[in-house]
Coordinates of C-alpha atoms in Angstrom, one line a residue:
M1072 CA 105.7 107.1 121.9
A1073 CA 103.0 105.3 121.0
E1074 CA 99.7 107.2 119.3
F1075 CA 96.5 106.3 121.2
N1076 CA 93.6 106.2 118.8
T1077 CA 91.2 105.0 122.1
H1078 CA 91.5 106.3 125.2
I1079 CA 89.3 104.2 127.9
L1080 CA 89.1 106.7 131.2
V1081 CA 88.6 105.6 134.3
C1082 CA 87.1 107.0 137.9
G1083 CA 90.2 107.5 140.1
G1084 CA 88.5 109.4 142.9
T1085 CA 88.1 108.0 146.7
G1086 CA 84.6 106.8 146.0
C1087 CA 85.3 104.9 142.8
K1088 CA 89.0 103.5 144.4
A1089 CA 86.8 102.3 147.2
S1090 CA 85.0 100.4 145.1
Q1091 CA 87.7 98.9 143.3
S1092 CA 88.2 101.4 140.2
D1093 CA 92.4 100.6 140.4
L1094 CA 91.3 96.2 139.5
L1095 CA 88.7 97.4 137.2
K1096 CA 91.8 99.1 135.6
A1097 CA 94.4 97.2 135.8
N1098 CA 91.8 93.9 134.3
L1099 CA 91.1 96.1 131.1
N1100 CA 94.4 96.4 130.8
A1101 CA 95.6 92.7 131.2
R1102 CA 92.1 92.4 128.7
I1103 CA 93.5 94.7 125.9
A1104 CA 97.6 93.5 126.1
E1105 CA 95.3 90.0 124.9
H1106 CA 93.7 91.1 122.5
G1107 CA 97.4 93.2 121.7
L1108 CA 95.8 96.5 121.2
Q1109 CA 98.4 98.5 124.5
D1110 CA 100.1 100.2 121.6
Q1111 CA 96.5 101.4 120.4
V1112 CA 94.9 102.5 123.4
Q1113 CA 95.7 103.6 126.7
V1114 CA 93.6 103.7 130.1
L1115 CA 93.7 106.3 132.5
H1116 CA 92.7 106.9 135.6
T1117 CA 91.1 110.6 136.2
G1118 CA 90.0 112.6 138.7
C1119 CA 86.0 112.3 139.8
F1120 CA 83.5 112.4 137.5
G1121 CA 80.9 114.2 140.3
F1122 CA 78.2 111.3 139.1
C1123 CA 79.5 109.3 142.0
E1124 CA 76.0 106.8 142.5
K1125 CA 76.5 105.5 139.5
G1126 CA 80.6 104.7 140.3
P1127 CA 82.2 103.3 139.1
I1128 CA 82.7 105.5 135.7
V1129 CA 84.5 104.5 132.3
K1130 CA 84.1 106.8 130.0
I1131 CA 85.9 105.8 126.2
Q1132 CA 87.1 109.0 124.2
P1133 CA 86.5 109.7 121.1
D1134 CA 82.9 108.7 120.8
N1135 CA 82.1 109.7 124.5
T1136 CA 81.2 106.0 125.4
F1137 CA 79.6 106.3 128.7
Y1138 CA 79.6 103.4 131.3
V1139 CA 78.0 103.5 134.8
S1140 CA 78.5 101.2 137.6
V1141 CA 81.2 99.4 136.0
E1142 CA 83.2 96.1 138.4
P1143 CA 86.3 94.9 137.5
K1144 CA 84.3 91.7 136.0
D1145 CA 82.9 94.1 133.6
A1146 CA 86.5 94.7 131.9
N1147 CA 86.7 91.2 129.3
E1148 CA 83.5 92.5 128.0
I1149 CA 83.7 96.2 127.6
V1150 CA 87.4 95.1 125.7
D1151 CA 85.7 92.1 123.6
E1152 CA 82.6 94.0 122.5
H1153 CA 83.4 97.7 122.4
L1154 CA 87.4 97.8 121.1
V1155 CA 86.8 95.0 119.3
K1156 CA 83.6 94.7 118.1
G1157 CA 82.5 98.0 117.9
R1158 CA 79.6 97.5 120.2
K1159 CA 78.4 99.3 123.3
V1160 CA 77.8 97.6 126.4
E1161 CA 74.5 98.2 126.7
R1162 CA 73.5 97.0 129.9
L1163 CA 76.2 99.2 131.2
L1164 CA 75.0 102.2 130.0
Y1165 CA 73.1 104.5 131.9
K1166 CA 69.1 104.4 132.2
D1167 CA 67.1 107.6 132.8
P1168 CA 64.4 106.9 135.3
K1169 CA 61.7 109.0 133.0
T1170 CA 62.3 107.5 129.8
K1171 CA 63.4 104.4 130.6
E1172 CA 66.0 104.4 127.3
K1173 CA 69.7 103.8 127.8
V1174 CA 72.0 107.2 127.4
G1175 CA 74.9 107.2 125.7
D1176 CA 77.2 109.7 126.4
S1177 CA 76.9 112.0 129.3
K1178 CA 76.2 114.7 127.0
H1179 CA 72.5 113.9 127.2
M1180 CA 72.1 112.6 130.8
D1181 CA 70.5 115.3 133.3
F1182 CA 72.5 115.2 135.8
Y1183 CA 75.5 116.8 133.7
K1184 CA 72.6 119.0 130.7
K1185 CA 72.2 122.1 133.7
Q1186 CA 76.0 121.9 135.1
V1187 CA 78.9 124.7 133.3
R1188 CA 82.4 123.5 134.4
I1189 CA 84.5 125.9 135.9
A1190 CA 86.6 124.7 138.8
L1191 CA 85.5 121.5 138.0
R1192 CA 86.5 121.8 134.4
N1193 CA 89.4 119.3 134.3
C1194 CA 88.3 116.6 136.9
G1195 CA 87.4 113.1 135.1
F1196 CA 88.7 114.6 131.7
I1197 CA 93.0 114.3 132.5
N1198 CA 95.3 112.6 134.9
P1199 CA 95.9 113.9 137.5
E1200 CA 98.8 113.0 137.1
N1201 CA 100.4 113.7 134.1
I1202 CA 101.7 117.3 134.0
D1203 CA 101.5 117.3 129.9
E1204 CA 97.8 116.6 130.2
Y1205 CA 97.4 119.5 131.8
I1206 CA 99.0 121.7 130.0
G1207 CA 97.4 120.7 126.8
H1208 CA 93.9 122.0 128.4
D1209 CA 95.5 125.2 128.7
G1210 CA 97.6 124.6 132.3
Y1211 CA 99.7 127.4 133.4
A1212 CA 99.3 129.2 130.4
A1213 CA 97.3 131.5 133.1
L1214 CA 100.3 131.9 135.3
G1215 CA 102.7 132.8 132.1
K1216 CA 100.0 136.0 130.7
C1217 CA 101.1 137.0 134.1
L1218 CA 104.6 137.1 134.2
E1219 CA 105.2 138.2 130.7
I1220 CA 101.9 140.5 130.5
Y1221 CA 100.6 142.1 133.6
R1222 CA 101.7 143.8 136.3
P1223 CA 100.6 142.5 139.5
A1224 CA 97.8 145.5 140.6
E1225 CA 96.5 144.3 137.0
V1226 CA 96.0 140.6 137.4
I1227 CA 94.3 142.2 140.7
D1228 CA 92.0 144.3 139.2
L1229 CA 91.1 141.1 136.4
I1230 CA 90.3 140.0 139.5
K1231 CA 88.1 142.3 140.5
K1232 CA 86.4 142.7 138.2
S1233 CA 85.7 139.6 137.3
S1234 CA 83.1 139.5 141.2
L1235 CA 84.9 136.3 142.5
R1236 CA 83.9 135.8 145.9
G1237 CA 85.7 133.5 148.3
R1238 CA 84.0 129.8 148.2
G1239 CA 85.0 128.9 151.1
G1240 CA 81.7 129.7 153.2
G1241 CA 82.3 133.5 154.2
G1242 CA 81.6 134.7 150.1
F1243 CA 84.2 138.0 150.6
P1244 CA 85.6 139.4 147.5
T1245 CA 88.9 137.4 145.8
G1246 CA 90.1 139.9 143.9
L1247 CA 90.0 142.6 147.3
K1248 CA 91.0 140.1 149.4
W1249 CA 93.8 140.1 147.2
E1250 CA 94.4 143.4 146.9
I1251 CA 94.8 144.2 150.5
T1252 CA 97.3 141.7 151.4
H1253 CA 99.4 143.3 148.0
N1254 CA 98.9 147.3 149.8
V1255 CA 100.6 145.2 153.4
A1256 CA 104.2 146.3 153.9
G1257 CA 106.0 143.3 154.5
D1258 CA 109.4 142.1 154.1
E1259 CA 108.0 138.1 153.9
K1260 CA 104.4 136.9 152.5
Y1261 CA 102.4 134.4 152.3
V1262 CA 100.1 132.9 150.3
V1263 CA 97.2 130.0 151.9
C1264 CA 95.6 126.8 150.3
N1265 CA 92.7 126.3 153.1
A1266 CA 91.8 122.4 151.9
D1267 CA 91.2 121.6 155.6
E1268 CA 87.2 120.3 154.4
G1269 CA 85.3 119.6 157.4
D1270 CA 82.0 119.8 156.6
P1271 CA 79.6 116.7 157.0
G1272 CA 79.2 115.1 153.1
A1273 CA 81.0 117.5 151.5
F1274 CA 84.1 116.3 149.0
M1275 CA 84.3 119.1 146.4
D1276 CA 87.9 120.5 147.8
R1277 CA 89.0 117.0 147.8
S1278 CA 87.8 115.8 144.5
I1279 CA 89.6 119.3 142.7
L1280 CA 92.8 118.3 144.1
E1281 CA 92.4 114.3 143.2
G1282 CA 91.4 115.5 139.9
D1283 CA 93.1 118.2 139.2
P1284 CA 95.8 119.8 141.3
H1285 CA 97.8 121.4 139.0
T1286 CA 95.4 124.2 138.5
V1287 CA 95.6 125.2 142.8
I1288 CA 99.1 125.1 142.0
E1289 CA 98.9 127.7 139.0
A1290 CA 96.7 129.5 140.7
M1291 CA 98.9 130.0 144.4
A1292 CA 101.8 131.3 142.4
I1293 CA 99.8 133.7 140.4
C1294 CA 98.5 134.9 143.8
G1295 CA 102.1 134.8 145.2
Y1296 CA 102.8 137.0 142.4
C1297 CA 100.5 139.5 143.3
I1298 CA 101.0 139.9 146.7
G1299 CA 104.7 139.4 146.9
A1300 CA 105.1 136.1 148.2
S1301 CA 107.5 134.0 147.6
K1302 CA 106.1 131.0 149.4
G1303 CA 102.9 128.9 149.7
L1304 CA 101.5 127.1 151.8
V1305 CA 98.6 123.6 151.7
Y1306 CA 96.5 123.2 154.7
I1307 CA 95.4 119.7 153.8
R1308 CA 93.6 117.5 156.5
A1309 CA 95.6 114.3 156.5
E1310 CA 92.4 111.9 156.2
Y1311 CA 92.7 112.5 152.1
P1312 CA 95.7 110.4 151.0
L1313 CA 95.0 110.2 147.8
A1314 CA 94.6 114.3 147.3
I1315 CA 98.0 114.6 149.2
K1316 CA 99.7 111.8 147.2
R1317 CA 98.3 113.7 143.9
L1318 CA 99.1 116.9 145.3
K1319 CA 103.0 115.8 146.0
T1320 CA 103.1 114.3 142.6
A1321 CA 102.3 117.8 140.8
L1322 CA 104.1 120.1 143.0
T1323 CA 107.2 117.6 142.1
Q1324 CA 106.6 117.8 138.4
A1325 CA 106.2 121.8 138.5
R1326 CA 109.7 122.6 140.0
E1327 CA 110.7 119.8 137.4
Y1328 CA 109.2 122.3 134.5
G1329 CA 110.8 125.4 136.3
L1330 CA 106.9 126.5 137.0
L1331 CA 107.7 126.6 140.9
G1332 CA 111.4 127.4 142.6
T1333 CA 114.1 130.2 141.7
E1334 CA 112.7 132.8 138.3
I1335 CA 110.0 131.1 137.1
L1336 CA 109.7 130.9 133.2
G1337 CA 112.5 133.2 133.0
S1338 CA 111.3 135.8 135.5
D1339 CA 112.5 137.6 138.5
F1340 CA 109.2 135.4 140.0
S1341 CA 110.6 133.1 142.6
F1342 CA 107.6 130.8 144.4
E1343 CA 107.5 127.7 146.7
I1344 CA 105.1 125.2 147.8
E1345 CA 104.6 123.2 151.0
I1346 CA 101.9 120.7 152.4
R1347 CA 100.8 121.1 156.0
Y1348 CA 98.7 118.5 157.9
G1349 CA 95.7 119.5 159.6
A1350 CA 94.2 116.6 161.9
G1351 CA 91.0 116.8 161.2
A1352 CA 89.7 119.7 163.5
F1353 CA 86.7 121.5 161.5
V1354 CA 86.9 124.5 163.8
C1355 CA 90.5 125.2 161.9
G1356 CA 89.0 125.8 158.8
E1357 CA 88.7 129.4 160.5
E1358 CA 91.6 131.4 159.0
T1359 CA 93.4 132.5 162.3
A1360 CA 92.7 128.7 163.9
L1361 CA 94.6 127.6 160.3
I1362 CA 97.4 129.4 160.5
H1363 CA 97.6 129.1 164.3
S1364 CA 97.6 124.9 163.7
M1365 CA 100.6 125.6 160.4
E1366 CA 102.2 127.6 163.5
G1367 CA 102.0 124.3 165.9
K1368 CA 99.7 125.6 168.0
R1369 CA 95.8 125.1 169.7
G1370 CA 94.0 125.1 166.6
E1371 CA 92.0 127.8 168.2
P1372 CA 90.8 131.6 166.6
T1373 CA 91.6 134.7 167.8
F1374 CA 89.6 138.5 167.0
K1375 CA 89.9 139.9 164.3
P1376 CA 91.5 142.4 163.6
P1377 CA 94.1 142.3 162.8
F1378 CA 93.1 140.2 159.6
P1379 CA 95.7 137.7 158.1
S1380 CA 96.2 140.1 155.0
E1381 CA 98.2 142.5 158.0
S1382 CA 99.2 139.7 160.2
G1383 CA 98.6 136.3 160.0
Y1384 CA 100.9 133.0 159.5
M1385 CA 104.1 134.0 161.8
G1386 CA 102.3 137.4 161.6
K1387 CA 103.3 138.2 158.7
P1388 CA 100.9 139.3 155.7
T1389 CA 98.8 136.0 154.8
N1390 CA 96.7 135.5 151.5
V1391 CA 94.0 132.8 152.8
N1392 CA 91.6 131.2 150.0
N1393 CA 89.9 127.3 149.6
V1394 CA 90.5 125.2 147.0
E1395 CA 87.8 126.2 145.3
T1396 CA 88.3 129.6 145.0
F1397 CA 91.8 129.2 143.7
A1398 CA 90.4 126.6 141.1
N1399 CA 88.3 129.4 139.6
I1400 CA 91.5 131.4 139.0
P1401 CA 93.6 130.6 136.2
P1402 CA 90.0 130.4 133.6
I1403 CA 89.4 133.6 134.9
I1404 CA 92.6 135.3 133.3
N1405 CA 92.6 133.0 130.3
K1406 CA 88.9 133.3 128.8
G1407 CA 89.4 137.2 130.7
P1408 CA 86.5 138.6 134.2
E1409 CA 84.0 139.3 131.9
W1410 CA 83.3 135.8 130.4
F1411 CA 83.4 135.4 134.4
S1412 CA 80.7 137.8 135.5
S1413 CA 78.4 137.0 132.6
I1414 CA 77.6 133.9 134.5
G1415 CA 75.5 133.8 137.6
T1416 CA 73.6 136.3 139.3
E1417 CA 73.8 140.4 140.2
K1418 CA 75.9 139.4 142.9
S1419 CA 76.9 136.5 142.8
K1420 CA 79.0 135.2 139.7
G1421 CA 80.4 132.5 138.5
T1422 CA 79.2 128.7 139.7
K1423 CA 79.1 126.8 142.6
V1424 CA 80.1 123.6 143.8
F1425 CA 78.1 121.4 146.0
A1426 CA 78.6 118.0 147.1
L1427 CA 74.6 116.7 146.8
A1428 CA 74.1 114.0 149.0
G1429 CA 70.9 112.6 151.3
K1430 CA 67.8 111.3 151.2
I1431 CA 68.9 111.8 146.5
N1432 CA 68.9 110.0 143.3
N1433 CA 71.9 111.1 141.7
V1434 CA 74.3 111.7 144.2
G1435 CA 77.4 113.1 143.4
L1436 CA 79.5 116.4 143.2
I1437 CA 78.0 119.4 141.2
E1438 CA 79.0 122.5 139.2
V1439 CA 76.0 125.4 138.0
P1440 CA 75.9 128.7 137.6
M1441 CA 74.8 130.9 140.6
G1442 CA 71.2 131.4 140.1
T1443 CA 70.6 127.7 139.4
T1444 CA 67.1 126.9 141.7
L1445 CA 67.1 124.3 144.3
R1446 CA 64.3 122.6 142.8
E1447 CA 66.4 122.5 139.6
V1448 CA 69.2 121.4 141.6
I1449 CA 67.2 118.3 143.2
Y1450 CA 65.0 117.1 140.8
D1451 CA 66.8 117.6 137.5
I1452 CA 70.5 117.0 138.4
G1453 CA 69.6 114.7 141.9
G1454 CA 67.0 113.1 139.7
G1455 CA 64.8 113.9 142.5
I1456 CA 64.1 111.7 145.9
K1457 CA 64.8 108.5 146.5
D1458 CA 62.3 105.4 146.9
G1459 CA 59.9 108.0 145.5
K1460 CA 59.1 109.4 148.7
K1461 CA 58.1 112.6 149.5
F1462 CA 60.8 115.7 150.0
K1463 CA 61.3 117.5 153.4
A1464 CA 63.8 120.2 153.7
V1465 CA 67.7 120.1 152.1
Q1466 CA 70.4 121.4 154.7
T1467 CA 73.0 123.8 152.3
G1468 CA 76.2 125.1 154.4
G1469 CA 76.8 122.4 156.2
P1470 CA 76.6 122.3 159.9
S1471 CA 76.1 126.0 159.9
G1472 CA 73.5 125.8 157.8
G1473 CA 69.8 125.9 157.6
C1474 CA 67.0 123.3 156.7
L1475 CA 65.0 124.8 153.6
T1476 CA 61.2 123.4 152.8
T1477 CA 59.4 123.2 149.8
A1478 CA 58.5 126.7 150.2
F1479 CA 62.2 127.7 149.3
L1480 CA 62.5 125.5 146.1
D1481 CA 62.6 127.9 143.4
T1482 CA 65.0 130.1 145.8
P1483 CA 67.8 130.8 143.5
I1484 CA 70.9 129.7 144.5
D1485 CA 73.6 132.2 145.5
Y1486 CA 75.3 134.2 148.9
D1487 CA 72.3 136.5 149.4
N1488 CA 69.4 134.8 149.1
L1489 CA 70.4 131.4 150.8
I1490 CA 71.2 133.9 153.8
A1491 CA 67.3 135.6 153.3
A1492 CA 66.0 132.5 153.2
G1493 CA 67.3 131.1 156.7
S1494 CA 70.5 129.4 155.8
M1495 CA 73.3 130.2 153.8
M1496 CA 76.1 128.7 151.0
G1497 CA 78.9 127.4 153.5
S1498 CA 81.5 125.9 151.2
G1499 CA 79.2 123.7 148.9
G1500 CA 77.4 120.8 151.6
M1501 CA 73.7 119.8 150.5
I1502 CA 72.2 117.4 152.2
V1503 CA 68.8 116.1 151.0
M1504 CA 65.8 115.0 154.1
D1505 CA 62.7 112.7 153.1
E1506 CA 58.8 112.8 154.6
D1507 CA 60.8 109.7 157.1
D1508 CA 63.4 112.5 158.9
C1509 CA 62.8 114.2 162.2
M1510 CA 64.2 117.9 161.5
V1511 CA 64.2 117.6 165.7
S1512 CA 66.8 114.8 165.6
I1513 CA 68.6 116.6 162.6
A1514 CA 69.2 119.8 164.4
K1515 CA 70.0 117.7 166.8
F1516 CA 72.6 115.5 164.9
Y1517 CA 74.8 119.2 163.5
L1518 CA 74.4 120.4 167.3
E1519 CA 76.2 117.2 168.4
F1520 CA 78.5 117.7 165.7
T1521 CA 79.2 121.4 166.7
L1522 CA 80.2 120.4 170.3
D1523 CA 83.1 117.8 169.4
E1524 CA 84.5 120.0 166.9
S1525 CA 84.5 123.4 169.4
C1526 CA 87.7 124.3 170.1
G1527 CA 86.4 125.6 173.6
K1528 CA 88.3 128.7 173.4
C1529 CA 85.1 130.8 174.0
T1530 CA 82.5 130.6 176.6
P1531 CA 79.4 131.1 174.2
C1532 CA 80.0 128.0 172.2
R1533 CA 81.7 125.7 174.5
I1534 CA 79.0 126.1 177.3
G1535 CA 76.2 127.3 175.4
N1536 CA 75.7 124.5 172.6
K1537 CA 76.1 122.4 175.6
R1538 CA 72.5 123.8 177.0
L1539 CA 71.3 124.0 173.5
H1540 CA 71.8 120.3 173.0
E1541 CA 70.6 119.3 176.3
I1542 CA 67.5 120.7 175.7
L1543 CA 67.0 118.9 172.3
V1544 CA 67.7 115.6 173.9
K1545 CA 65.4 116.2 176.5
I1546 CA 62.6 117.0 173.2
T1547 CA 63.6 114.1 171.9
E1548 CA 63.1 112.0 175.2
G1549 CA 59.5 113.2 175.6
K1550 CA 61.0 115.2 178.3
G1551 CA 60.1 118.9 176.9
N1552 CA 57.4 121.3 177.5
R1553 CA 56.8 124.1 175.9
E1554 CA 59.5 126.6 177.7
D1555 CA 62.2 124.8 176.4
I1556 CA 61.1 125.8 172.8
D1557 CA 61.1 129.3 173.7
K1558 CA 65.0 128.4 175.5
L1559 CA 66.4 126.9 172.6
R1560 CA 65.2 130.5 170.0
M1561 CA 66.5 133.1 173.2
L1562 CA 69.9 130.7 173.7
S1563 CA 70.2 130.0 170.2
H1564 CA 70.4 134.5 169.2
V1565 CA 73.1 135.0 172.5
I1566 CA 75.0 132.0 170.7
K1567 CA 75.3 133.9 167.8
D1568 CA 75.7 136.7 168.8
S1569 CA 78.4 136.7 171.3
S1570 CA 80.5 133.2 169.9
L1571 CA 84.4 133.7 169.0
C1572 CA 84.7 132.6 165.5
G1573 CA 82.2 131.6 162.7
L1574 CA 81.6 128.4 163.9
G1575 CA 80.2 128.9 167.4
Q1576 CA 78.1 131.9 165.3
T1577 CA 77.0 129.8 163.3
S1578 CA 76.1 126.5 164.8
P1579 CA 72.6 127.7 166.1
N1580 CA 71.2 127.9 162.3
P1581 CA 70.2 123.8 162.3
V1582 CA 68.1 124.8 165.1
L1583 CA 66.8 128.4 164.1
S1584 CA 65.8 127.4 161.0
T1585 CA 64.1 124.1 161.8
L1586 CA 62.3 126.3 164.2
D1587 CA 61.0 128.3 162.2
N1588 CA 60.0 125.8 159.4
F1589 CA 59.0 122.9 161.4
L1590 CA 57.5 124.3 164.3
N1591 CA 55.1 121.5 164.4
E1592 CA 57.3 119.0 164.5
Y1593 CA 59.1 120.7 168.3
E1594 CA 55.6 120.7 169.1
A1595 CA 54.3 117.5 168.5
H1596 CA 57.0 116.1 170.6
V1597 CA 56.8 118.5 173.7
D1598 CA 52.6 118.8 173.5
H1599 CA 51.7 114.8 172.4
K1600 CA 55.8 113.1 173.0
S1601 CA 55.0 111.6 170.1
C1602 CA 57.5 111.9 166.8
P1603 CA 55.5 112.4 163.5
A1604 CA 58.4 110.8 161.1
G1605 CA 58.9 108.1 163.3
Q1606 CA 62.3 108.6 164.1
C1607 CA 63.1 109.4 167.9
K1608 CA 63.4 106.1 169.5
A1609 CA 62.7 107.2 172.8
L1610 CA 59.1 108.4 171.4
M1611 CA 58.3 106.0 169.0
Q1612 CA 56.0 102.2 170.1
Y1613 CA 56.2 99.0 168.1
V1614 CA 52.6 97.5 168.0
I1615 CA 51.0 94.5 167.0
D1616 CA 47.8 94.7 165.0
E1617 CA 45.8 91.2 166.3
E1618 CA 43.8 91.2 163.3
K1619 CA 46.8 91.3 160.4
C1620 CA 48.9 89.0 163.0
T1621 CA 49.0 84.9 162.2
G1622 CA 50.7 84.4 165.2
C1623 CA 53.5 82.8 163.0
T1624 CA 56.3 83.2 165.6
L1625 CA 58.3 85.4 163.5
C1626 CA 58.7 88.3 166.1
F1627 CA 59.3 85.8 169.1
R1628 CA 61.9 84.2 167.6
N1629 CA 64.3 87.1 166.6
C1630 CA 63.3 89.5 169.8
P1631 CA 66.6 90.1 171.5
V1632 CA 65.2 90.7 174.5
G1633 CA 62.1 88.5 174.6
A1634 CA 59.3 91.1 174.7
I1635 CA 57.2 89.9 172.2
S1636 CA 54.5 86.8 173.8
G1637 CA 51.9 84.6 172.3
E1638 CA 51.0 81.5 171.0
K1639 CA 51.3 80.2 167.8
R1640 CA 48.8 80.9 165.4
S1641 CA 47.4 83.0 168.3
P1642 CA 48.4 87.2 167.7
H1643 CA 51.3 88.4 169.3
Y1644 CA 51.8 91.2 171.8
I1645 CA 55.4 93.4 172.6
D1646 CA 55.2 94.6 176.1
Q1647 CA 56.9 98.4 175.6
K1648 CA 58.5 97.7 179.3
L1649 CA 60.6 95.2 177.6
C1650 CA 61.3 96.8 173.9
I1651 CA 64.7 98.4 173.2
K1652 CA 62.9 99.1 169.9
C1653 CA 65.2 97.7 167.9
G1654 CA 63.0 97.5 165.4
V1655 CA 64.0 93.1 164.3
C1656 CA 60.0 92.6 164.7
F1657 CA 58.7 95.2 162.2
E1658 CA 61.7 93.7 159.9
K1659 CA 60.8 90.2 160.2
C1660 CA 57.2 90.3 159.9
K1661 CA 56.3 89.1 156.7
F1662 CA 52.2 90.7 156.6
D1663 CA 52.4 94.2 157.4
A1664 CA 51.6 93.4 161.4
I1665 CA 53.4 95.7 163.1
S1666 CA 53.4 99.3 163.2
I1667 CA 55.6 102.1 164.4
V1668 CA 53.1 104.9 166.7

């Protein structure tokens, strides 16, 4: 086997692969071969580096050079300059927006400085399709330690002492859930990994499975050992082909190494894992709906109790955790519960992975200690708001969360603080909005998602959310009144109190949080029939300033419906009855003569 002295790590996550990182890798290998360096330099695909805004990413080891926005055509220059001549390609280095200086490695980038990677510890550092690399980073050491040293109850005690809480949204203590399932008698038990990630803008679980699938396999085996289960099931949405491919590869490798199957590592413990596919239903993120889907039934939730720990898959005791929760298990076993619990806040230990998206400069996947403030995430790690715009709100917790204003920027992120602020942690979606976003429209957008994803089983969610949406449509079209605002609030509370599952119980959160924090925007829509952000088309008007208009006819020639009239070199006029508010005139005008009112 060749002894490589240089490794080129190319991001192989879904986002970078969509930006031709496969071709980039091929071009690098071809150029390396031309120079006869194939026995010295190895090019590898890794999982997501997290810095999605600047992908594709290329990292060169051992000097830790970090190249951003690399295109396939840049491969020759990287090989010729960096590998052959020993000179960094300056134009591909990250440019700090504050200092305007080039940064040579990720350790000195603001995006990474405040991050602490536990669940994402191997993503971007190892080849996810090579089990040897995972083993070289303490992989399966935790499983071996559990089977050799600890009894099941002792492992559960370690997880309880770590104070790890479920990362899927509910925040239930993981060790306690394992203990409950362990204590329930059953001739057969199951371990289920919930990889049905459905929040808009969320890609945490997908990235872990793409970049470090073995950590989930190892954790599921540990859970199986603890609760007395011999079978695990990964429920993953079929829209994640790369994650599925790498998970299948990892499962095959684990079986070949004797880390899955019968008598694992010479013990009397046997464990196997199967993959089950979801059709992309958001409601199947709820554990009882997920279980029904795996059983071939409609993905609908049921009343609890009984909880899955007592009666889950096929009526047997079942432990359900999401991908990120499982990814924290091996490090806790290897480094100890005290190490893990030393990170975070009093009631929320460890770190949390967030998918940072929206009107933010550094879109990407981040992992920060619990207790990090929203301000640190948005302005330090996220690099602030795009195009110098003013921050308006951040939506945490996906469609089930709330929109928080500048008043909450110094709120430490943890389960209890976000709930107290009117939002929630959720699975980790975090969408940033700027001054151009209409918060009434934002509430309507999330409710549209809920309507599409509701299973329809219970009346409050099925009908109540439909009525909520109708009122919001009425308001954004300039047909609302003050009574409608009161109806929104009253109906939201009824839906929260009477819906069957978490989807319905949290669906009004975007409405309530925007009512609490942006009531003035609702009042502008109903009282003045205007949208302060200029986003609601029914309330918009494009008007031409006669003093600025030169009569160039550019707007006239581009209007698709003939709503603009006027003579050449004379001020033009927009007929509001004909205008469809497409914005073409606004985009084409070279003299800033057209404005939105």
